Coordinates of C-alpha atoms in Angstrom, one line a residue:
M1 CA -44.1 182.4 194.6
K2 CA -40.7 182.1 195.8
K3 CA -39.3 184.8 193.5
K4 CA -42.1 187.4 194.5
I5 CA -41.1 186.7 198.4
F6 CA -37.6 187.3 197.7
A7 CA -38.4 190.6 195.7
M8 CA -40.4 191.7 198.9
G9 CA -37.7 191.1 201.2
L10 CA -35.1 193.1 199.1
S11 CA -37.6 196.0 199.0
L12 CA -38.0 196.1 202.9
L13 CA -34.1 195.7 203.4
F14 CA -33.8 198.7 200.9
A15 CA -36.4 201.0 202.9
A16 CA -34.7 200.1 206.1
C17 CA -31.4 201.1 205.0
C18 CA -32.7 204.4 203.5
F19 CA -35.0 206.0 206.1
P20 CA -32.3 206.4 208.9
K21 CA -30.1 208.3 206.2
M22 CA -32.8 210.5 205.2
S23 CA -33.9 211.4 208.8
F24 CA -30.4 212.4 209.6
A25 CA -29.9 214.7 206.5
A26 CA -33.1 216.7 207.2
E27 CA -32.2 217.6 210.6
P28 CA -29.2 220.2 209.9
A29 CA -31.0 221.6 207.0
E30 CA -33.8 223.3 209.6
N31 CA -31.0 224.7 211.8
V32 CA -28.3 226.1 209.4
V33 CA -28.1 230.1 208.6
A34 CA -25.2 230.6 206.3
K35 CA -22.6 228.7 204.2
V36 CA -19.0 229.2 203.4
N37 CA -17.3 227.2 200.5
G38 CA -20.3 224.9 200.5
K39 CA -20.0 224.1 204.3
T40 CA -23.0 225.2 206.4
Y41 CA -23.1 226.8 209.9
A42 CA -25.8 227.0 212.5
T43 CA -25.0 230.7 213.3
L44 CA -23.8 233.8 211.2
K45 CA -21.0 234.4 213.8
E46 CA -19.6 230.7 213.3
A47 CA -19.6 231.3 209.7
V48 CA -17.8 234.6 209.9
D49 CA -15.3 233.2 212.3
A50 CA -14.5 230.1 210.0
A51 CA -14.5 232.3 206.8
P52 CA -11.0 232.5 205.2
E53 CA -10.0 236.0 203.9
N54 CA -11.6 237.0 200.5
S55 CA -14.3 234.2 200.9
T56 CA -18.1 234.8 200.9
V57 CA -20.4 234.0 203.5
T58 CA -23.8 233.6 202.0
L59 CA -27.0 233.7 204.2
L60 CA -29.5 231.0 203.9
S61 CA -32.1 232.3 206.1
D62 CA -32.9 235.4 208.3
V63 CA -30.7 235.9 211.3
T64 CA -31.3 237.3 214.8
E65 CA -27.9 237.8 216.6
D66 CA -25.3 240.3 217.2
V67 CA -22.4 240.1 215.0
I68 CA -19.0 241.7 214.4
F69 CA -17.5 241.7 211.0
N70 CA -13.8 242.3 211.2
K71 CA -12.1 240.6 208.1
N72 CA -11.9 240.9 204.5
I73 CA -14.6 238.7 203.6
T74 CA -18.3 239.4 201.7
V75 CA -21.6 238.7 203.4
D76 CA -24.4 238.1 200.9
G77 CA -27.9 238.2 201.9
A78 CA -29.0 236.8 198.5
S79 CA -31.3 240.0 198.3
K80 CA -33.9 238.5 200.6
Y81 CA -32.5 238.0 203.9
T82 CA -32.3 240.0 207.1
I83 CA -30.0 240.3 210.0
S84 CA -31.7 241.6 213.1
G85 CA -29.4 243.0 216.0
A86 CA -26.4 244.9 216.3
S87 CA -24.1 244.7 213.3
T88 CA -20.6 246.0 213.9
V89 CA -18.5 246.4 210.7
K90 CA -14.9 247.0 211.0
A91 CA -13.8 245.3 207.7
G92 CA -15.2 243.5 204.5
T93 CA -18.3 243.9 202.6
L94 CA -22.0 243.4 203.2
T95 CA -24.3 243.2 200.4
N96 CA -27.7 242.3 199.1
L97 CA -29.2 242.0 202.7
T98 CA -31.2 244.2 205.4
L99 CA -30.2 245.3 208.8
K100 CA -32.8 245.7 211.5
P101 CA -32.6 246.3 215.1
N102 CA -33.3 243.4 217.6
E103 CA -36.8 244.1 219.0
T104 CA -35.4 243.4 222.5
N105 CA -32.8 246.5 222.1
T106 CA -34.6 249.3 223.7
N107 CA -32.2 251.7 221.8
G108 CA -32.9 250.3 218.2
K109 CA -29.3 249.5 218.0
L110 CA -28.6 248.1 214.4
L111 CA -25.2 249.3 212.9
T112 CA -21.8 250.5 213.8
I113 CA -19.3 251.1 211.2
G114 CA -15.6 252.0 210.8
N115 CA -12.3 251.2 212.4
G116 CA -9.4 252.8 214.0
D117 CA -7.1 250.8 211.7
S118 CA -6.8 251.5 208.0
T119 CA -9.1 248.8 206.7
S120 CA -11.6 248.6 203.7
I121 CA -15.5 248.7 204.4
N122 CA -18.1 248.3 201.8
L123 CA -21.9 248.4 202.2
E124 CA -23.4 247.6 198.6
N125 CA -27.3 247.1 198.2
V126 CA -27.9 247.0 202.0
T127 CA -31.2 248.2 203.5
I128 CA -30.9 249.8 207.1
H129 CA -34.4 249.6 208.5
Y130 CA -34.7 251.6 211.8
S131 CA -37.4 251.1 214.5
V132 CA -39.5 254.1 214.9
T133 CA -40.3 253.4 218.3
K134 CA -37.0 252.4 220.1
R135 CA -34.4 254.8 219.0
S136 CA -31.4 256.7 220.0
S137 CA -28.9 259.0 218.2
G138 CA -26.6 255.8 218.3
S139 CA -28.8 253.4 216.6
A140 CA -26.6 253.9 213.5
V141 CA -23.0 255.2 213.8
T142 CA -19.6 255.6 212.5
V143 CA -16.8 254.9 215.1
S144 CA -15.0 257.9 216.5
G145 CA -11.5 258.2 215.0
N146 CA -12.2 256.1 211.8
S147 CA -9.1 255.5 210.0
A148 CA -11.0 253.1 207.4
T149 CA -11.8 253.8 203.8
I150 CA -15.7 253.4 204.0
K151 CA -17.8 253.1 200.8
I152 CA -21.7 253.1 201.3
N153 CA -23.1 252.5 197.9
H154 CA -26.8 251.9 196.4
C155 CA -28.2 251.6 200.1
R156 CA -31.5 252.5 201.4
F157 CA -32.0 254.2 204.9
I158 CA -35.5 253.6 205.8
N159 CA -38.2 253.4 208.3
T160 CA -42.0 252.7 208.4
P161 CA -43.9 255.0 210.8
N162 CA -47.6 255.1 211.3
N163 CA -48.0 258.9 211.8
N164 CA -51.5 258.9 210.3
G165 CA -50.6 262.0 208.2
T166 CA -49.1 264.1 211.2
T167 CA -46.2 265.9 210.0
T168 CA -45.6 268.4 213.0
D169 CA -44.5 266.7 216.1
A170 CA -45.0 263.2 214.6
P171 CA -44.9 260.3 217.1
E172 CA -43.0 257.9 215.3
W173 CA -39.4 258.6 213.8
S174 CA -35.9 257.5 213.9
Y175 CA -32.7 259.2 213.9
G176 CA -30.3 258.6 210.9
L177 CA -26.7 257.9 210.7
Y178 CA -24.5 259.7 213.1
V179 CA -21.0 260.5 211.7
N180 CA -18.3 260.7 214.7
E181 CA -15.0 262.7 213.8
Q182 CA -12.7 260.6 211.5
N183 CA -8.9 260.6 211.5
D184 CA -6.9 262.1 208.5
A185 CA -6.6 258.8 207.0
G186 CA -10.3 257.8 207.1
S187 CA -12.7 258.6 204.7
I188 CA -16.5 258.0 203.7
T189 CA -18.1 257.8 200.4
F190 CA -21.8 257.9 200.6
T191 CA -23.1 257.6 197.0
N192 CA -26.4 256.5 195.1
N193 CA -28.0 255.9 198.3
E194 CA -31.7 256.7 199.8
F195 CA -32.9 258.1 202.9
N196 CA -36.8 257.7 203.0
G197 CA -39.2 257.8 206.1
A198 CA -39.7 259.9 209.2
F199 CA -36.3 261.1 210.4
R200 CA -35.2 263.8 212.9
T201 CA -31.6 264.0 211.4
M202 CA -30.6 261.8 208.2
L203 CA -26.7 262.5 208.3
A204 CA -25.8 264.2 211.3
N205 CA -22.3 265.5 212.4
V206 CA -20.8 264.6 209.1
S207 CA -17.1 264.8 209.6
G208 CA -13.6 264.2 207.9
N209 CA -13.2 263.3 204.3
F210 CA -16.7 262.8 203.3
L211 CA -18.4 262.7 200.0
I212 CA -22.1 262.6 199.4
E213 CA -23.1 262.3 195.8
N214 CA -26.2 261.2 193.8
C215 CA -28.3 260.4 196.9
E216 CA -32.0 260.9 197.5
F217 CA -33.2 262.3 200.8
I218 CA -37.0 262.2 201.5
N219 CA -38.6 263.2 204.8
S220 CA -42.2 262.6 205.5
V221 CA -42.3 264.8 208.6
Y222 CA -41.6 268.6 209.4
S223 CA -40.8 267.9 213.0
V224 CA -40.9 265.1 215.6
A225 CA -42.3 264.8 219.0
N226 CA -40.1 263.9 222.1
G227 CA -36.8 264.6 220.1
P228 CA -33.8 266.5 221.2
T229 CA -34.2 269.8 223.0
G230 CA -31.2 271.6 221.6
G231 CA -30.3 272.9 218.2
S232 CA -33.3 272.8 216.0
A233 CA -35.1 270.9 218.5
G234 CA -37.7 268.8 216.8
E235 CA -37.4 270.3 213.4
A236 CA -36.0 267.7 211.0
T237 CA -32.6 268.3 209.5
T238 CA -31.1 266.5 206.5
I239 CA -27.4 267.2 206.9
T240 CA -25.3 268.6 209.7
T241 CA -21.6 268.9 209.9
S242 CA -19.1 268.9 212.9
A243 CA -16.7 271.7 213.8
A244 CA -13.6 269.3 213.1
S245 CA -10.8 271.0 211.7
N246 CA -9.8 268.4 209.0
N247 CA -13.3 268.4 207.3
Q248 CA -13.2 268.2 203.6
I249 CA -16.9 267.8 203.0
V250 CA -18.4 267.5 199.3
V251 CA -22.2 267.4 198.7
K252 CA -23.1 267.2 195.2
N253 CA -25.6 266.2 192.7
N254 CA -28.3 265.3 195.4
M255 CA -32.1 265.6 195.6
L256 CA -33.3 266.9 199.2
D257 CA -37.0 266.3 198.9
N258 CA -38.4 268.3 201.9
A259 CA -35.7 266.4 203.9
G260 CA -34.9 268.9 206.5
S261 CA -32.7 271.7 207.4
I262 CA -29.1 272.0 206.9
Y263 CA -26.6 273.2 209.4
L264 CA -22.9 273.6 208.9
Q265 CA -20.1 274.3 211.4
T266 CA -17.4 274.1 208.9
Q267 CA -16.8 275.1 205.2
A268 CA -18.6 272.6 202.9
N269 CA -18.7 272.2 199.1
F270 CA -22.4 272.3 198.0
T271 CA -22.8 272.1 194.3
G272 CA -25.5 270.7 191.9
N273 CA -28.0 269.7 194.5
T274 CA -31.7 270.4 194.1
I275 CA -33.1 271.5 197.4
K276 CA -36.9 271.2 197.3
N277 CA -38.9 272.5 200.2
D278 CA -42.2 273.0 198.6
K279 CA -44.1 271.0 201.5
F280 CA -42.1 272.1 204.7
E281 CA -40.3 275.4 205.3
H282 CA -36.8 274.7 206.2
Y283 CA -33.5 276.8 206.7
I284 CA -29.9 276.8 205.9
Q285 CA -27.7 277.9 208.8
A286 CA -23.9 278.5 208.8
K287 CA -21.9 278.7 212.0
G288 CA -20.5 282.4 212.2
S289 CA -17.2 281.2 213.5
I290 CA -16.5 279.7 209.8
G291 CA -15.6 283.4 208.9
Q292 CA -16.0 283.1 205.2
P293 CA -18.7 282.7 202.6
I294 CA -20.6 279.5 202.2
D295 CA -21.4 279.1 198.4
F296 CA -24.7 277.6 197.5
K297 CA -25.1 279.7 194.2
N298 CA -24.8 276.6 191.9
N299 CA -27.8 274.7 193.5
T300 CA -31.4 274.8 192.5
F301 CA -34.1 275.6 195.1
Q302 CA -37.8 274.5 194.4
L303 CA -39.8 276.3 197.3
G304 CA -43.5 276.5 196.0
T305 CA -44.8 279.2 198.2
N306 CA -42.6 278.7 201.2
N307 CA -39.8 280.7 202.3
L308 CA -36.2 279.8 202.1
V309 CA -34.9 280.5 205.6
V310 CA -31.2 281.6 206.1
I311 CA -29.4 281.9 209.3
D312 CA -26.2 283.5 208.9
V313 CA -24.0 286.4 209.8
A314 CA -22.1 289.1 207.6
A315 CA -18.8 287.4 208.5
T316 CA -20.2 283.9 207.2
P317 CA -22.9 284.8 204.6
I318 CA -24.6 282.1 202.7
L319 CA -24.5 283.0 199.2
L320 CA -27.6 282.1 197.1
P321 CA -28.1 281.9 193.3
A322 CA -28.8 285.4 191.8
G323 CA -32.4 286.1 192.0
Q324 CA -33.3 283.5 194.6
P325 CA -35.2 285.1 197.4
A326 CA -34.7 284.4 200.9
V327 CA -35.7 285.7 204.3
N328 CA -33.1 286.5 207.0
Y329 CA -33.7 284.9 210.3
W330 CA -31.0 286.9 212.7
I331 CA -32.4 290.4 211.3
W332 CA -35.7 289.3 212.4
S333 CA -34.6 287.7 215.7
D334 CA -32.3 291.0 216.6
T335 CA -35.3 293.3 215.9
P336 CA -36.6 295.0 219.2
A337 CA -39.1 292.6 220.6
N338 CA -41.8 295.6 221.1
V339 CA -41.8 296.2 217.1
R340 CA -40.7 292.6 215.8
P341 CA -43.2 291.2 213.4
A342 CA -44.9 287.8 214.0
D343 CA -42.3 286.1 211.8
Y344 CA -39.6 286.7 209.6
S345 CA -41.5 286.8 206.4
D346 CA -40.9 290.5 206.1
Y347 CA -37.4 290.2 205.8
K348 CA -37.0 289.1 202.2
Y349 CA -33.8 289.6 200.1
M350 CA -31.9 288.2 197.2
Y351 CA -28.5 288.2 195.7
N352 CA -27.7 289.9 192.3
E353 CA -25.3 288.7 189.5
D354 CA -22.7 291.2 190.7
G355 CA -22.8 290.0 194.3
S356 CA -24.7 292.9 195.6
I357 CA -28.1 292.5 197.4
T358 CA -31.5 293.5 196.6
F359 CA -33.4 293.9 199.8
M360 CA -37.1 293.5 199.8
P361 CA -38.7 294.7 203.0
Q362 CA -42.4 293.8 203.4
S363 CA -43.0 296.3 206.4
D364 CA -41.8 299.6 207.9
V365 CA -39.8 297.9 210.7
A366 CA -38.2 295.5 208.2
F367 CA -37.1 298.4 206.1
E368 CA -35.4 300.2 209.1
Q369 CA -34.0 297.0 210.5
F370 CA -32.0 296.4 207.1
F371 CA -29.9 299.5 207.8
A372 CA -29.5 298.7 211.4
Q373 CA -27.5 295.4 211.9
K374 CA -23.8 296.8 212.1
T375 CA -23.6 296.4 215.9
N376 CA -25.4 293.1 215.6
G377 CA -22.9 291.4 212.9
N378 CA -25.7 290.7 210.6
I379 CA -26.0 291.4 206.8
Q380 CA -27.4 295.0 206.1
V381 CA -27.8 297.2 203.3
N382 CA -24.3 298.1 202.1
D383 CA -22.5 299.8 199.2
Q384 CA -24.0 299.0 195.9
D385 CA -26.9 297.2 197.4
T386 CA -30.6 298.0 196.2
V387 CA -33.7 298.5 198.3
L388 CA -36.8 297.3 196.2
I389 CA -40.0 298.7 197.7
E390 CA -42.9 296.5 196.4
K391 CA -45.5 298.0 198.6
N392 CA -46.3 301.2 200.6
L393 CA -43.5 301.8 203.1
K394 CA -42.9 304.6 205.5
I395 CA -39.3 305.6 206.6
N396 CA -39.1 307.2 210.3
D397 CA -35.3 307.7 210.6
I398 CA -32.5 306.3 208.6
E399 CA -29.0 307.2 208.1
I400 CA -26.8 306.4 205.0
D401 CA -23.2 306.3 205.5
S402 CA -20.6 308.3 203.6
D403 CA -19.4 305.1 202.3
K404 CA -22.4 303.7 200.9
N405 CA -24.0 304.3 197.4
I406 CA -27.4 302.8 197.6
T407 CA -30.5 302.5 195.3
F408 CA -34.2 302.9 196.2
E409 CA -36.3 301.3 193.4
I410 CA -39.8 301.9 194.0
A411 CA -42.2 299.5 192.0
K412 CA -45.1 300.8 190.0
D413 CA -48.2 301.4 192.3
A414 CA -45.8 301.5 195.2
T415 CA -45.1 304.4 197.5
L416 CA -42.3 305.3 199.9
E417 CA -43.0 308.0 202.5
I418 CA -40.2 309.8 204.3
A419 CA -42.0 310.6 207.5
G420 CA -39.0 311.2 209.7
A421 CA -35.6 312.1 209.2
L422 CA -33.4 310.9 206.0
D423 CA -29.8 311.7 206.7
I424 CA -27.7 311.0 203.6
Q425 CA -24.0 311.4 203.9
G426 CA -23.4 308.9 201.2
K427 CA -25.3 308.8 198.1
I428 CA -28.9 307.6 197.2
T429 CA -30.5 307.1 193.6
V430 CA -34.2 306.8 193.6
K431 CA -35.7 305.1 190.5
G432 CA -38.8 303.3 189.4
E433 CA -42.4 304.1 188.4
G434 CA -43.6 304.3 192.0
A435 CA -43.9 307.5 194.1
L436 CA -41.7 309.0 196.6
I437 CA -43.3 311.4 199.2
I438 CA -41.8 313.7 201.6
T439 CA -44.6 314.4 204.2
E440 CA -45.0 317.5 206.2
Q441 CA -43.1 315.8 209.0
G442 CA -40.5 314.5 206.6
K443 CA -36.9 316.0 206.5
V444 CA -34.3 315.2 204.0
N445 CA -30.4 316.3 204.9
I446 CA -28.1 316.0 202.2
Y447 CA -24.7 316.7 203.8
S448 CA -21.7 318.0 201.9
D449 CA -20.2 315.6 199.4
A450 CA -23.4 313.8 199.5
A451 CA -26.1 313.3 196.9
L452 CA -29.7 312.6 196.3
T453 CA -30.8 311.7 192.8
V454 CA -34.5 311.0 191.8
S455 CA -35.0 309.6 188.5
P456 CA -37.5 311.4 186.1
D457 CA -39.5 308.3 186.0
T458 CA -40.3 308.7 189.7
S459 CA -43.0 310.7 190.9
L460 CA -41.6 312.9 193.7
K461 CA -44.0 314.9 195.9
N462 CA -42.2 317.3 198.5
N463 CA -44.5 318.5 201.2
G464 CA -41.7 318.5 203.8
F465 CA -38.2 320.0 204.0
I466 CA -35.1 319.3 201.9
S467 CA -31.7 320.7 203.2
N468 CA -29.4 320.3 200.5
N469 CA -25.8 321.0 201.1
G470 CA -24.4 318.5 198.6
E471 CA -26.1 317.5 195.1
L472 CA -29.8 317.2 194.6
T473 CA -31.4 316.1 191.3
I474 CA -35.1 316.0 191.0
P475 CA -37.6 315.7 188.0
D476 CA -38.9 318.8 186.7
T477 CA -42.3 317.3 187.3
T478 CA -41.9 317.5 191.2
T479 CA -45.1 318.6 192.9
G480 CA -45.9 319.6 196.6
N481 CA -45.7 322.4 198.7
G482 CA -42.4 321.9 200.5
T483 CA -39.2 323.9 200.7
I484 CA -35.6 323.2 199.4
E485 CA -32.9 325.2 201.2
G486 CA -29.0 324.9 201.6
T487 CA -25.9 325.6 199.9
G488 CA -25.8 322.6 197.4
I489 CA -26.5 322.3 193.8
T490 CA -30.2 321.6 192.9
E491 CA -30.8 320.5 189.3
K492 CA -34.2 319.5 188.0
V493 CA -34.3 316.9 185.0
H494 CA -36.7 316.5 182.2
N495 CA -38.9 313.5 182.3
A496 CA -38.4 312.8 178.8
V497 CA -39.7 310.3 176.5
H498 CA -37.3 308.4 174.0
V499 CA -38.6 308.6 170.3
E500 CA -36.6 306.0 168.2
A501 CA -35.6 307.2 164.5
K502 CA -38.0 306.3 161.7
E503 CA -37.2 306.5 158.1
P504 CA -39.6 308.3 156.0
T505 CA -41.3 306.3 152.9
C506 CA -42.5 307.7 149.5
D507 CA -45.7 309.3 151.0
T508 CA -45.1 309.1 154.8
D509 CA -43.1 311.3 157.0
G510 CA -40.4 310.0 159.3
N511 CA -38.5 311.5 162.1
I512 CA -35.0 311.6 163.6
E513 CA -34.0 310.1 167.0
Y514 CA -35.1 312.5 169.7
W515 CA -36.3 313.0 173.3
Y516 CA -39.5 314.8 174.3
C517 CA -40.2 316.3 177.6
S518 CA -44.1 316.7 178.1
F519 CA -43.9 318.6 181.1
C520 CA -41.9 321.4 179.6
D521 CA -43.0 320.7 175.9
K522 CA -39.4 320.6 174.7
Y523 CA -37.5 318.5 172.3
F524 CA -33.9 317.4 172.4
S525 CA -31.6 315.5 169.9
D526 CA -29.4 313.7 172.6
K527 CA -29.9 311.4 175.7
A528 CA -28.5 314.0 178.1
L529 CA -31.1 316.6 177.0
T530 CA -28.5 319.2 176.4
Q531 CA -29.3 319.9 172.6
E532 CA -32.6 321.4 172.2
I533 CA -34.4 321.3 169.0
S534 CA -37.7 322.5 167.5
K535 CA -40.4 320.3 166.7
E536 CA -40.3 320.7 163.0
K537 CA -36.6 319.5 163.0
T538 CA -37.6 316.3 164.5
S539 CA -39.5 315.6 161.1
R540 CA -38.2 314.0 158.0
K541 CA -40.4 314.6 155.1
A542 CA -41.8 311.9 152.8
L543 CA -39.5 311.3 150.1
G544 CA -42.3 311.2 147.1
H545 CA -42.6 308.6 144.4
K546 CA -40.0 308.1 141.6
Y547 CA -42.3 306.8 138.6
E548 CA -41.1 305.0 135.6
N549 CA -43.4 303.1 133.0
G550 CA -46.3 303.4 135.3
K551 CA -44.6 302.2 138.5
C552 CA -42.6 303.8 141.6
T553 CA -39.3 302.4 141.4
V554 CA -38.9 302.6 145.2
C555 CA -42.1 301.3 146.6
G556 CA -43.7 299.7 143.4
K557 CA -47.1 301.7 143.6
A558 CA -48.7 302.1 140.1
D559 CA -48.8 305.8 138.8
P560 CA -52.3 307.0 138.8
N561 CA -51.5 309.2 135.8
Y562 CA -49.7 306.9 133.8
K563 CA -50.9 306.6 129.9
P564 CA -49.4 304.0 127.7
E565 CA -48.3 305.1 124.2
T566 CA -50.3 303.8 121.2
S567 CA -48.7 302.0 118.2
P568 CA -48.9 303.2 114.6
T569 CA -51.5 300.5 113.4
D570 CA -53.9 301.9 115.9
N571 CA -54.5 305.0 113.9
E572 CA -55.7 303.2 110.6
N573 CA -59.5 303.5 111.7
D574 CA -61.2 306.5 111.3
G575 CA -62.1 307.0 115.2
N576 CA -65.5 305.5 114.8
S577 CA -66.0 303.0 117.6
N578 CA -68.4 301.1 115.4
Q579 CA -66.0 300.7 112.5
E580 CA -64.9 297.3 111.2
F581 CA -61.6 296.3 112.0
S582 CA -59.3 296.5 109.1
N583 CA -57.3 293.7 108.1
S584 CA -53.7 295.0 107.8
H585 CA -52.5 292.1 105.9
A586 CA -54.8 292.3 103.0
P587 CA -53.8 294.0 99.6
K588 CA -54.6 297.7 99.3
T589 CA -56.4 297.8 96.1
G590 CA -58.5 301.1 97.0
D591 CA -61.7 298.9 96.7
N592 CA -63.5 298.4 99.8
N593 CA -65.9 296.1 98.3
H594 CA -64.3 293.0 98.6
I595 CA -67.4 290.6 99.1
G596 CA -68.6 291.5 95.5
L597 CA -65.3 290.9 94.0
M598 CA -65.1 287.4 95.5
I599 CA -68.6 286.5 94.2
A600 CA -67.6 287.7 90.7
L601 CA -64.4 285.8 90.6
M602 CA -66.2 282.6 91.8
L603 CA -68.8 282.8 89.4
G604 CA -66.2 283.4 86.5
A605 CA -64.0 280.3 87.7
S606 CA -67.3 278.0 87.9
I607 CA -68.2 278.8 84.2
A608 CA -64.7 278.2 83.1
F609 CA -64.7 274.9 85.1
F610 CA -67.7 273.7 83.5
G611 CA -67.1 275.0 80.1
V612 CA -64.0 273.0 79.9
K613 CA -65.7 270.0 81.2
R614 CA -68.4 270.1 78.5
D615 CA -65.7 270.4 75.9
K616 CA -63.9 267.2 76.8
K617 CA -67.3 265.2 76.8
Q618 CA -68.0 266.6 73.0
H619 CA -64.5 265.4 71.9
G620 CA -64.3 262.4 74.2

């Protein structure tokens, strides 16, 4: 009994010693937010201040506080914790965490990054989660005069709007990352990142030494409500640049998925990007003061049925991939208001492989405006350019300068009418399978040293007046009751069809290569149509068969008249088809009764055999 009481006493004493210790250990565990080298801290600021250089601050929970990171340390969020507040990163590394604004901050401030000193800053696998209701252009910024080396890699810039499918004037949205101008020593490398959500501008005012590579930009809205009033107003933009003189901006191998327009105030190197605007119609704009071409030729555009809108001037053209259609905003905008179409879709054009431009006007006004932009400083039809007429259009008054050689290409089933004055001081070539009509009111003036050439494949109808003091070349199929006058040279050309050479065969005629004009019913042996020949001379007679042993040695056809030679043994029969076949190997005895002879021989042999056998028995 005493032993039991003693054991119970020891148990109570042990419990009394342990419980105070357990209570003391649990209290700090509820308050700590970070640890450094095994030591825990109640605030992130305390942990950062205590952290030695090159150490790691590990978050143990979510944090709501404003923190300045200004030493070479790593802050690791263990891929699950969030810092809510204004984070200022002047040095060091943030990784595996989320940054959000404090809900009490009316401007949605969450990130300032950069340093006037030459430090190293890294954001790796960080999610920057913006507010869509509390916002300003300073919600996330880089510092002005940055001299730090900033690397932002594998980060996500996101928001979570509730716009209920609204994409135009969307109520919930954010500003992105605003980049202030950098010092020459500073640089920003923005790689493998993602922007995704409803944004007015994703990367705004990009400045200094800045690389954007292998990133994805996805925007859920075309425009925002209650946004800025300047620039593109509420229309979303992806990348805009500053006008800083030290800009060295490279944008390569990114996906811009309906992300917004692009506005450049300085030269930038865009290459290998995919610009996808199949949901929203956005523009690319270059400030005219850049004074040199902006090269977008090595990028891919995916537009669906949308237009690619280009806002540029002749001094700073935006060069697009050959064959990529676009519409020009400034030419439309500078069209007189009383005749200006409702939108810019009529002002289509595209670059060619040789750098020239093919203009594709979709209205009479657009056609004429493509020739009238010299005083406006916009691109216009220039030397070696082409005007493609894809639908029925009408010219009223156009002048072709002496330094221009222009091609009008009229598509099949399309018509170009000259209803006013076409003054040609340079050169015009008209081609295509469409029709060119000079109306009764139309007048074509060809000045000295100027030329108008209408290709034979184009249908020309002249009901008006052509004053030719230069060179005029028209098809011999030209129709109409109009007149041609002047001191120039007028030549009518054949509308000839090229016929390729065809080799004759044994039994089929062939022909030489020649050209045939159906209008004048003439044949020519040369492309220039200078060597006329007769129809008979175009033909090459069939070669005829060359038979040997019953077959043609050229084509292998059987000779219908071939009779094979008979062998000598075939003549032994008397010609009677019912005669029995003679055995050429039998002895020639002169006796044709072979069966009788054989029977007689067999009977003789049998008698002799049995006679001998009987004789043996008698003497046996």
